[in-house]
Short mmCIF file of the C-alpha atoms (twelve columns), coordinates in Angstrom:
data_MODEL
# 
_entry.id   MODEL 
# 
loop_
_atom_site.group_PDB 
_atom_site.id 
_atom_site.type_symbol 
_atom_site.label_atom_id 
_atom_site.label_alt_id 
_atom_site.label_comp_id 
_atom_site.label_asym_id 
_atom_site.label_seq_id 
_atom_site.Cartn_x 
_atom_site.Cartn_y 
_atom_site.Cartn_z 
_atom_site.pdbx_PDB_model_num 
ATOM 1   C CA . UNK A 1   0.000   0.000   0.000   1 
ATOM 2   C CA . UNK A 2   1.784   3.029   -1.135  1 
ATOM 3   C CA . UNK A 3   0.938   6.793   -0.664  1 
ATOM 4   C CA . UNK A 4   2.862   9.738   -0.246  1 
ATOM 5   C CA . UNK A 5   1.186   11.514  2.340   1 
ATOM 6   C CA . UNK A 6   2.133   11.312  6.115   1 
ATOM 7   C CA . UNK A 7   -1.550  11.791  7.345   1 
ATOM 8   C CA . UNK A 8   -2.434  8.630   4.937   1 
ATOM 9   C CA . UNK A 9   0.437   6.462   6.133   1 
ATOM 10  C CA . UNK A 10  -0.286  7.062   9.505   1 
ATOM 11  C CA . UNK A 11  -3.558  5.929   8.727   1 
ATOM 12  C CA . UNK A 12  -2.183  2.961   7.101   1 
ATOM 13  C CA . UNK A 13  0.015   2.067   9.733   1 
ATOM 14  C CA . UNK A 14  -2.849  2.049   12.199  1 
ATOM 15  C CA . UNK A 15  -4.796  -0.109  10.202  1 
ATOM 16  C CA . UNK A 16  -2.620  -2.739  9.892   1 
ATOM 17  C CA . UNK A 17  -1.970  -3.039  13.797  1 
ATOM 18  C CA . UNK A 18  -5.493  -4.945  13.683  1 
ATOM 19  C CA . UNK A 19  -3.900  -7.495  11.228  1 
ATOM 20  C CA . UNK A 20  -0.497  -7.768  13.032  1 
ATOM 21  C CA . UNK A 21  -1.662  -7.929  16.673  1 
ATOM 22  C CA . UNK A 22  -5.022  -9.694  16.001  1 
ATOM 23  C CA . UNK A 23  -4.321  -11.692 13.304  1 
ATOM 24  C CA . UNK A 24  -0.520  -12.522 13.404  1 
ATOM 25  C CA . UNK A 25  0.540   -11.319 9.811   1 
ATOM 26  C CA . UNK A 26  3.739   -9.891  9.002   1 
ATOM 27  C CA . UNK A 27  3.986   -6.200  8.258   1 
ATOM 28  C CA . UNK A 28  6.530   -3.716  7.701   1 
ATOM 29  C CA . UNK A 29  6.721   -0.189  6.941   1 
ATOM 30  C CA . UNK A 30  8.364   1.318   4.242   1 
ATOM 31  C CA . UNK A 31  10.737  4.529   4.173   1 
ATOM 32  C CA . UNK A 32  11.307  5.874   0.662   1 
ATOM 33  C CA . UNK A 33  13.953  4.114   -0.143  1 
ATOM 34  C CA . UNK A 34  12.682  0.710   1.154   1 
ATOM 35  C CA . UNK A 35  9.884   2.082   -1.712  1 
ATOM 36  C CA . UNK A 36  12.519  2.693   -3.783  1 
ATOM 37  C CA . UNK A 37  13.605  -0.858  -3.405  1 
ATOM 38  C CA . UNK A 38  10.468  -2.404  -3.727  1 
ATOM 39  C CA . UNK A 39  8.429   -1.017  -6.480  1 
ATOM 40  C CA . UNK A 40  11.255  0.728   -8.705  1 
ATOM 41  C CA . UNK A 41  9.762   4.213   -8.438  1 
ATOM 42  C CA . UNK A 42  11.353  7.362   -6.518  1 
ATOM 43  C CA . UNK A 43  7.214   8.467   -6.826  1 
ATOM 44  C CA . UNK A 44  5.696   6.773   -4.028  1 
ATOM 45  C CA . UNK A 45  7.941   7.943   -0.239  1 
ATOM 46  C CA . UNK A 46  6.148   5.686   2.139   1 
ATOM 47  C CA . UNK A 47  4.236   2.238   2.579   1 
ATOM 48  C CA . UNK A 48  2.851   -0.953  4.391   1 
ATOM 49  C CA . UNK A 49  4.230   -4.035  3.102   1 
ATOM 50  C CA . UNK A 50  1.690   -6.975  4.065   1 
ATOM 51  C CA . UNK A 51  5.049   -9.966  3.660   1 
ATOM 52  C CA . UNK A 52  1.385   -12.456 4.326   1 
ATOM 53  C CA . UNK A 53  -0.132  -10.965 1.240   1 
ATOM 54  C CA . UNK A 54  -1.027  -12.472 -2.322  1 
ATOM 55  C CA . UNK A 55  -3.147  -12.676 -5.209  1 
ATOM 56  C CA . UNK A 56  -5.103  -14.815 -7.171  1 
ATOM 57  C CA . UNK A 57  -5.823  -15.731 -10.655 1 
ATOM 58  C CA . UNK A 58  -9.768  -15.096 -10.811 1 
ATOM 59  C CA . UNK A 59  -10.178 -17.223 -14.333 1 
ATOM 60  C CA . UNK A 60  -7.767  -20.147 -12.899 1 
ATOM 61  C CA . UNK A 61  -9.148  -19.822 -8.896  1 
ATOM 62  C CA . UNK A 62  -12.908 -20.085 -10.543 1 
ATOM 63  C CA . UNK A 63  -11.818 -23.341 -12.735 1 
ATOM 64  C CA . UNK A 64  -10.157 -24.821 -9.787  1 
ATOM 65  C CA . UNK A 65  -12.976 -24.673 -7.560  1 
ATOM 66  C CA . UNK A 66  -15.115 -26.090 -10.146 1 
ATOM 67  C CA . UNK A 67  -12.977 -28.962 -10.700 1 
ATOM 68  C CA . UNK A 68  -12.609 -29.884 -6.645  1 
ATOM 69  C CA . UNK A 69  -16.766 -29.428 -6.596  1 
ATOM 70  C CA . UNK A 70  -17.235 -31.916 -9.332  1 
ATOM 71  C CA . UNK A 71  -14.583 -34.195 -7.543  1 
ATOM 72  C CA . UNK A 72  -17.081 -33.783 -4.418  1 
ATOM 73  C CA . UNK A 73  -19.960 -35.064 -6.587  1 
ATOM 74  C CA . UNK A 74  -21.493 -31.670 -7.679  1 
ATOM 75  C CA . UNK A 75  -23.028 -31.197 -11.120 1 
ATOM 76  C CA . UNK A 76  -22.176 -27.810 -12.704 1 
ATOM 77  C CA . UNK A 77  -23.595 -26.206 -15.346 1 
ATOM 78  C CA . UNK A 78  -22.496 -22.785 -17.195 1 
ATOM 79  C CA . UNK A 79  -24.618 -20.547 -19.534 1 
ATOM 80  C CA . UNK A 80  -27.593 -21.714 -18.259 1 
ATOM 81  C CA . UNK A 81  -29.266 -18.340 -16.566 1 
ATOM 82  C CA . UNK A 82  -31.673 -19.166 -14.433 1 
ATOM 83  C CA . UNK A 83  -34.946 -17.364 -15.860 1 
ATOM 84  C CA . UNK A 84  -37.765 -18.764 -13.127 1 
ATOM 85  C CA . UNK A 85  -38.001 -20.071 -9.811  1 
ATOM 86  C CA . UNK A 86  -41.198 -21.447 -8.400  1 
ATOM 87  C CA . UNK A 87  -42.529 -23.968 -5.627  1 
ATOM 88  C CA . UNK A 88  -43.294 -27.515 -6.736  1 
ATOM 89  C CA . UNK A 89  -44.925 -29.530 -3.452  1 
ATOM 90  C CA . UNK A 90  -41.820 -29.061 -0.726  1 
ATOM 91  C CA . UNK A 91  -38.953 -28.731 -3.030  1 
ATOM 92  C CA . UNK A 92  -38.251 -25.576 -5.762  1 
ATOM 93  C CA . UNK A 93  -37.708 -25.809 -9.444  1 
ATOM 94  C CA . UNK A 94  -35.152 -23.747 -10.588 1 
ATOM 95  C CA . UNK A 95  -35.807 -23.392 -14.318 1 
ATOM 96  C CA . UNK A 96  -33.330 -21.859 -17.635 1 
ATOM 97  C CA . UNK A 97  -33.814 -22.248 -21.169 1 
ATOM 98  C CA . UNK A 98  -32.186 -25.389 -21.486 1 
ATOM 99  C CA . UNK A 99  -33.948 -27.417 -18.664 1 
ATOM 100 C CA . UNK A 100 -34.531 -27.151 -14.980 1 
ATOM 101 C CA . UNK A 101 -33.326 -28.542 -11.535 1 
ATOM 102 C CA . UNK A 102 -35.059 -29.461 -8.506  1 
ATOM 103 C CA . UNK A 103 -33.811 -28.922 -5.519  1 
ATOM 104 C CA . UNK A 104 -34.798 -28.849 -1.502  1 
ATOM 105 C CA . UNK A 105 -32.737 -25.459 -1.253  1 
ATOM 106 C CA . UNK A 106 -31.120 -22.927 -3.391  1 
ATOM 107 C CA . UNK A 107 -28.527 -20.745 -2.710  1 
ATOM 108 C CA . UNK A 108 -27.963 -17.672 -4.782  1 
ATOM 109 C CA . UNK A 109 -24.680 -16.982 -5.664  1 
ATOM 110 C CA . UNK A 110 -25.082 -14.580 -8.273  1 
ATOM 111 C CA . UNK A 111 -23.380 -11.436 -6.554  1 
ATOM 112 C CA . UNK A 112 -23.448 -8.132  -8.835  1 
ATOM 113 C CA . UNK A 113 -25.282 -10.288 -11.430 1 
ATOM 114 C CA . UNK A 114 -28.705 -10.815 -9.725  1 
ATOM 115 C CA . UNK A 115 -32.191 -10.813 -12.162 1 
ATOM 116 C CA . UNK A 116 -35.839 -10.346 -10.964 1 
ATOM 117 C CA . UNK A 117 -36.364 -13.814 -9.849  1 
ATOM 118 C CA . UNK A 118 -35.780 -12.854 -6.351  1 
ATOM 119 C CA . UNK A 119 -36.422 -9.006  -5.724  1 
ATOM 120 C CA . UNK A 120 -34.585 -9.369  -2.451  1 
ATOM 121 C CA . UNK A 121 -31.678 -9.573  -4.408  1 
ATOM 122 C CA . UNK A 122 -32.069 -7.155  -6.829  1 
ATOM 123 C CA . UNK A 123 -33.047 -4.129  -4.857  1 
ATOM 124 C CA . UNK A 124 -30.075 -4.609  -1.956  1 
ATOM 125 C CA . UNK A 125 -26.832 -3.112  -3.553  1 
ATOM 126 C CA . UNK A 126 -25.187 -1.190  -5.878  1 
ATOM 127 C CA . UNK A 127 -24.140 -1.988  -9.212  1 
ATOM 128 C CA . UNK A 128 -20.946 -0.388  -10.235 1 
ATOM 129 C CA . UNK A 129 -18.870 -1.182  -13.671 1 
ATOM 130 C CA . UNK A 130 -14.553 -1.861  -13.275 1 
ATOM 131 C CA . UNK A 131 -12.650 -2.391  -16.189 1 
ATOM 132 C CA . UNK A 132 -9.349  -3.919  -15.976 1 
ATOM 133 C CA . UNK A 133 -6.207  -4.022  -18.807 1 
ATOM 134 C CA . UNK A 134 -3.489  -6.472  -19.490 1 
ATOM 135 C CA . UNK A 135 -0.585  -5.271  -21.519 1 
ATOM 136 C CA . UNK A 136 1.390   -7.305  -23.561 1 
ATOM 137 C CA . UNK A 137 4.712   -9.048  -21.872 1 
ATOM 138 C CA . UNK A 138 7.168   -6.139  -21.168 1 
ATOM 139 C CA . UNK A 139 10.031  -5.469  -22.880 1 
ATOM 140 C CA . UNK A 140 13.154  -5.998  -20.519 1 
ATOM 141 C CA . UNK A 141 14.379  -2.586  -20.207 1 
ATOM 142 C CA . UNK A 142 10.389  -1.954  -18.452 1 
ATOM 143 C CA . UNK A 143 10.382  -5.358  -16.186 1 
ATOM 144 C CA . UNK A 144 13.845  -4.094  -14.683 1 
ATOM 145 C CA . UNK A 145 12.343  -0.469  -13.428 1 
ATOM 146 C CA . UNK A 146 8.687   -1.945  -13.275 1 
ATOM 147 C CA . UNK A 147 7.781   -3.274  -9.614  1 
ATOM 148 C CA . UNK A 148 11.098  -5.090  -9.653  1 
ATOM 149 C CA . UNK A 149 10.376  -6.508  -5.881  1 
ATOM 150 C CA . UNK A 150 7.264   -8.712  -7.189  1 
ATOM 151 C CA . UNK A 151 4.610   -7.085  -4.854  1 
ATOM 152 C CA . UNK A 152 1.130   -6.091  -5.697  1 
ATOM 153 C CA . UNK A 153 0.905   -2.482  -5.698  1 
ATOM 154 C CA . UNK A 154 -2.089  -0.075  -4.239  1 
ATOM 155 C CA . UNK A 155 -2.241  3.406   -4.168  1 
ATOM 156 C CA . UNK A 156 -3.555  5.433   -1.369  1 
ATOM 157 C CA . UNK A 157 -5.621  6.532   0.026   1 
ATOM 158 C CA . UNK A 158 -8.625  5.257   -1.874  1 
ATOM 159 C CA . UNK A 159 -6.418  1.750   -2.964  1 
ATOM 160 C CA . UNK A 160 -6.883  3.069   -6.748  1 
ATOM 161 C CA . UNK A 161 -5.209  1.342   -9.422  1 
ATOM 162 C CA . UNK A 162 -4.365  -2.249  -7.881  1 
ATOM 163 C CA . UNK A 163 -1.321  -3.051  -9.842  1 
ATOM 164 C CA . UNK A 164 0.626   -6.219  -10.741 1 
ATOM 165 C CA . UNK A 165 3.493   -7.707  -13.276 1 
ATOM 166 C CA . UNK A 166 2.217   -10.965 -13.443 1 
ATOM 167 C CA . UNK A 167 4.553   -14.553 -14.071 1 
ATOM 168 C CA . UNK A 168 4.772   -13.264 -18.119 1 
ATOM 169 C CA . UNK A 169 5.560   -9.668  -17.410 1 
ATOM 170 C CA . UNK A 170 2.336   -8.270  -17.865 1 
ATOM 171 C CA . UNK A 171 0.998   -5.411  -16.441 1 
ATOM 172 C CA . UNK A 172 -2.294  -5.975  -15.124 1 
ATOM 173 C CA . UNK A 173 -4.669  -3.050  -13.468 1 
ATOM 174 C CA . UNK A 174 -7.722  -1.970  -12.995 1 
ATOM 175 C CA . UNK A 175 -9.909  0.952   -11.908 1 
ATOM 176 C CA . UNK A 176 -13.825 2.440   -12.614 1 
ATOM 177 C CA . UNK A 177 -14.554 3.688   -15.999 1 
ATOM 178 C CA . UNK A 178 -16.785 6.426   -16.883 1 
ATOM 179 C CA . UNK A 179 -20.184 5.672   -16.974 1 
ATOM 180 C CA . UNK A 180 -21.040 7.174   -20.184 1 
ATOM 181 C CA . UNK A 181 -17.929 5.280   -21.827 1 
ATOM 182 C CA . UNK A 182 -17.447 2.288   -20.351 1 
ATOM 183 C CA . UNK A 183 -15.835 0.456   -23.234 1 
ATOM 184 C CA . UNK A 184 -13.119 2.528   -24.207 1 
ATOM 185 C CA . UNK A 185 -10.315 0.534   -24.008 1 
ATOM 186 C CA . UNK A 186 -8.200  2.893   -25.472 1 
ATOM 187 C CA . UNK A 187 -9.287  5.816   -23.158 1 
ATOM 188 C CA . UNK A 188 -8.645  3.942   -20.216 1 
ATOM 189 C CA . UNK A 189 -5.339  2.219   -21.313 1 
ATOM 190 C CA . UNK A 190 -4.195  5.677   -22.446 1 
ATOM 191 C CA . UNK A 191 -4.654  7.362   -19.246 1 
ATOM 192 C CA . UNK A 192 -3.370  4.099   -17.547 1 
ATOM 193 C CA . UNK A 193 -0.291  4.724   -19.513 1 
ATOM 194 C CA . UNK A 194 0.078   8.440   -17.991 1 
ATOM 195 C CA . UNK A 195 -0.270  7.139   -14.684 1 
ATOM 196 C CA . UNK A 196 2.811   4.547   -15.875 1 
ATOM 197 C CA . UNK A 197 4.702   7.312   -17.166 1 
ATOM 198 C CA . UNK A 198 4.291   9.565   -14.055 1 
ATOM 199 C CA . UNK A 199 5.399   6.749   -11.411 1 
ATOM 200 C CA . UNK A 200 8.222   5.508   -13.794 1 
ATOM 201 C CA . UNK A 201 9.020   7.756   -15.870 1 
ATOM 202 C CA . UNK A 202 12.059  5.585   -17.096 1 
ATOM 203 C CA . UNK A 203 9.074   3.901   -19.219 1 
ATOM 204 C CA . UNK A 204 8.458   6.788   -21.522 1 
ATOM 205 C CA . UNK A 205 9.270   6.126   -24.819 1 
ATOM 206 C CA . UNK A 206 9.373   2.188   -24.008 1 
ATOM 207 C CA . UNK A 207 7.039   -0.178  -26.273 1 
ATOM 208 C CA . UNK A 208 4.078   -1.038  -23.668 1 
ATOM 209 C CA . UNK A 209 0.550   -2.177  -25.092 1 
ATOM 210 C CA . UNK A 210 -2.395  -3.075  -24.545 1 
ATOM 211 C CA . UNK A 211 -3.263  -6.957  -25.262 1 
ATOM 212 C CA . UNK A 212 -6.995  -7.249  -23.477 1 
ATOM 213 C CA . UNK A 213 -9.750  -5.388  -22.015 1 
ATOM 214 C CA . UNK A 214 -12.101 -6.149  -20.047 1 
ATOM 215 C CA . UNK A 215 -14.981 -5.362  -17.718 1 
ATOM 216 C CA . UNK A 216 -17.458 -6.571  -15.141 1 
ATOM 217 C CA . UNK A 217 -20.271 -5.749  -11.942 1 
ATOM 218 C CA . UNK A 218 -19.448 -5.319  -8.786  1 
ATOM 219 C CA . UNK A 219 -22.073 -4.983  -5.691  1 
ATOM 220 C CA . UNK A 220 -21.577 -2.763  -3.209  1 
ATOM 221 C CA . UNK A 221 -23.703 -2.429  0.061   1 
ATOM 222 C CA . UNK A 222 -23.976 0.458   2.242   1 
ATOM 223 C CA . UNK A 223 -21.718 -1.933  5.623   1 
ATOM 224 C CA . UNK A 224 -19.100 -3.445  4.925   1 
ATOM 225 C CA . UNK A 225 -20.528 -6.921  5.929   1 
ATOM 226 C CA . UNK A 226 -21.826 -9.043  2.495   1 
ATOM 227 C CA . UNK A 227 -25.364 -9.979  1.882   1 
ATOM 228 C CA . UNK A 228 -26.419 -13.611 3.806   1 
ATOM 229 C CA . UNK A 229 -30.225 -14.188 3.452   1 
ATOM 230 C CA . UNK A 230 -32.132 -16.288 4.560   1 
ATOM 231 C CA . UNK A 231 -35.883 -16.199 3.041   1 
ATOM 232 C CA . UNK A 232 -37.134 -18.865 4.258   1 
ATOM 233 C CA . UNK A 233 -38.344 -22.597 3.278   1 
ATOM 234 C CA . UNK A 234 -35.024 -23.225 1.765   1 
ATOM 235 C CA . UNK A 235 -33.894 -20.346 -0.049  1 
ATOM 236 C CA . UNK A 236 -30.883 -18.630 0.340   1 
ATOM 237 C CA . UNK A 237 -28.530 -15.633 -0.986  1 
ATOM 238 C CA . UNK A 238 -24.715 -14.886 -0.278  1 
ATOM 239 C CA . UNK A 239 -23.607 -12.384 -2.069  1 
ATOM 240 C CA . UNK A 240 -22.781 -8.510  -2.495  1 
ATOM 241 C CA . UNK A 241 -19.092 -8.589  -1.460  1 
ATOM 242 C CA . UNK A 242 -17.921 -5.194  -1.788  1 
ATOM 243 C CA . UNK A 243 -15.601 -6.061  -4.449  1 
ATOM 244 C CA . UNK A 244 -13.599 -9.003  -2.190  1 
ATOM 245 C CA . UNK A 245 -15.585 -11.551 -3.419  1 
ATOM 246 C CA . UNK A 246 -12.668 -13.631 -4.585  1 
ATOM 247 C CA . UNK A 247 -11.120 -13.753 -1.432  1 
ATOM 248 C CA . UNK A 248 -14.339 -14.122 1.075   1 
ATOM 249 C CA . UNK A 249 -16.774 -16.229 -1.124  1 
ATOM 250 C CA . UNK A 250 -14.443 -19.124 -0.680  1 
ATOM 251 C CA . UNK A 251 -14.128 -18.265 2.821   1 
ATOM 252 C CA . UNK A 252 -17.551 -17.916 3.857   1 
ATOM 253 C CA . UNK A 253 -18.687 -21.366 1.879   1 
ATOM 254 C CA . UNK A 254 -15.983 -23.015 4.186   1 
ATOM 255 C CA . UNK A 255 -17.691 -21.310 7.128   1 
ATOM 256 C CA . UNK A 256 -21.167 -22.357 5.825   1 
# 
């Protein structure tokens, strides 16, 4: 987490007493040259380095689950939107164009992606579009100056622009578009760019471009706390993660 503003760091720094005293993680903080060190850019003076921290794959960490559920016995189907859901004796029929399921209870999972089925669902969050970029691999000169210690990088204080070289030298980032323009890729990945340009300005001039685009829902709630429901006879939502889904989803299901 990298800022360069004393108020924010102290802010920072009190933060992440909850996760070193409560929670045992390993965290350091960063002087400017310790930043310096770590993310190859004189731009950013001080930080908290979480040593316990990580990231996942979304595309790979979604496949994997689905391969360890199916292991388990589960049956999963994709692009198969559910379209109705109605009472049949005790049990519900969950019904999509292709077919239906029966089933004693259901558990929606669907996050930022709920229909009208259940209005519940619907009507309890806040739909806001992210866009993320990939560029393609970097040319040498850029991987040596480019986050050079491996970390995931966020800037403070609003943790804009998450920020990782991933295992083929790819940038990847993300941020909110506009909401008139949400598909210009080459708006976003030009002011992306700047932003790359600003914090290492050893990259201007260097050959760095785009290779995909892409962007998706998230659900945001007015607490912190995601959305557990319980409607009765059987049917169920968890959902509305603030944007952590990927790392509390998996979580909570163990929990459940």
């Amino acid at each position: 987490h990298a800022t360069t503003r004393n108020g924010v760091f102290e802010t920072l720094k009190k933060t992440s007493e909850y996760w070193r005293d409560e929670q045992g993680q390993r965290i350091e903080y960063l002087s400017d040259s310790e930043m310096e060190t770590m993310t190859g850019s004189r731009y950013y003076t001080l930080g908290v380095l979480y040593r316990d921290g990580g990231r996942v794959n979304p595309y790979l960490f979604t496949n994997g689950m689905i391969r360890a559920a199916v292991a388990h016995g589960a049956r999963v189907f994709g692009d198969s939107e559910a379209v109705s859901l109605s009472r049949v004796g005790q049990r519900w029929r969950v019904t999509t164009a292709q077919g239906s399921v029966n089933a004693d209870r259901v558990v929606f999972c669907t996050n930022a992606y709920s229909t009208a089925i259940v209005p519940q669902f619907r009507d309890s969050f806040y739909p806001l579009t992210a866009y993320a970029i990939s560029t393609e691999p970097l040319p040498p000169e850029a991987r040596a100056v480019v986050m050079p210690g491996g970390a995931t990088l966020a800037q403070e204080p609003v943790d804009l622009n998450p920020f990782v070289v991933d295992e083929h030298g790819r940038i990847i980032v993300s941020s909110l578009p506009s909401s008139s323009h949400p598909d210009d890729a080459q708006g976003n990945f030009a002011h992306h760019l700047r932003w790359i340009h600003r914090t290492w300005p050893e990259t201007r001039g260097m050959d760095i471009r785009m290779q995909d685009y892409w962007t998706g829902r998230v659900a945001l709630r007015d607490e912190e706390f995601p959305g557990v429901y319980d409607l009765g006879d059987g049917l169920y939502g968890l959902m509305h993660f603030n944007a952590w889904g990927n790392l509390m989803c998996p979580l909570f299901g163990m929990t459940f």
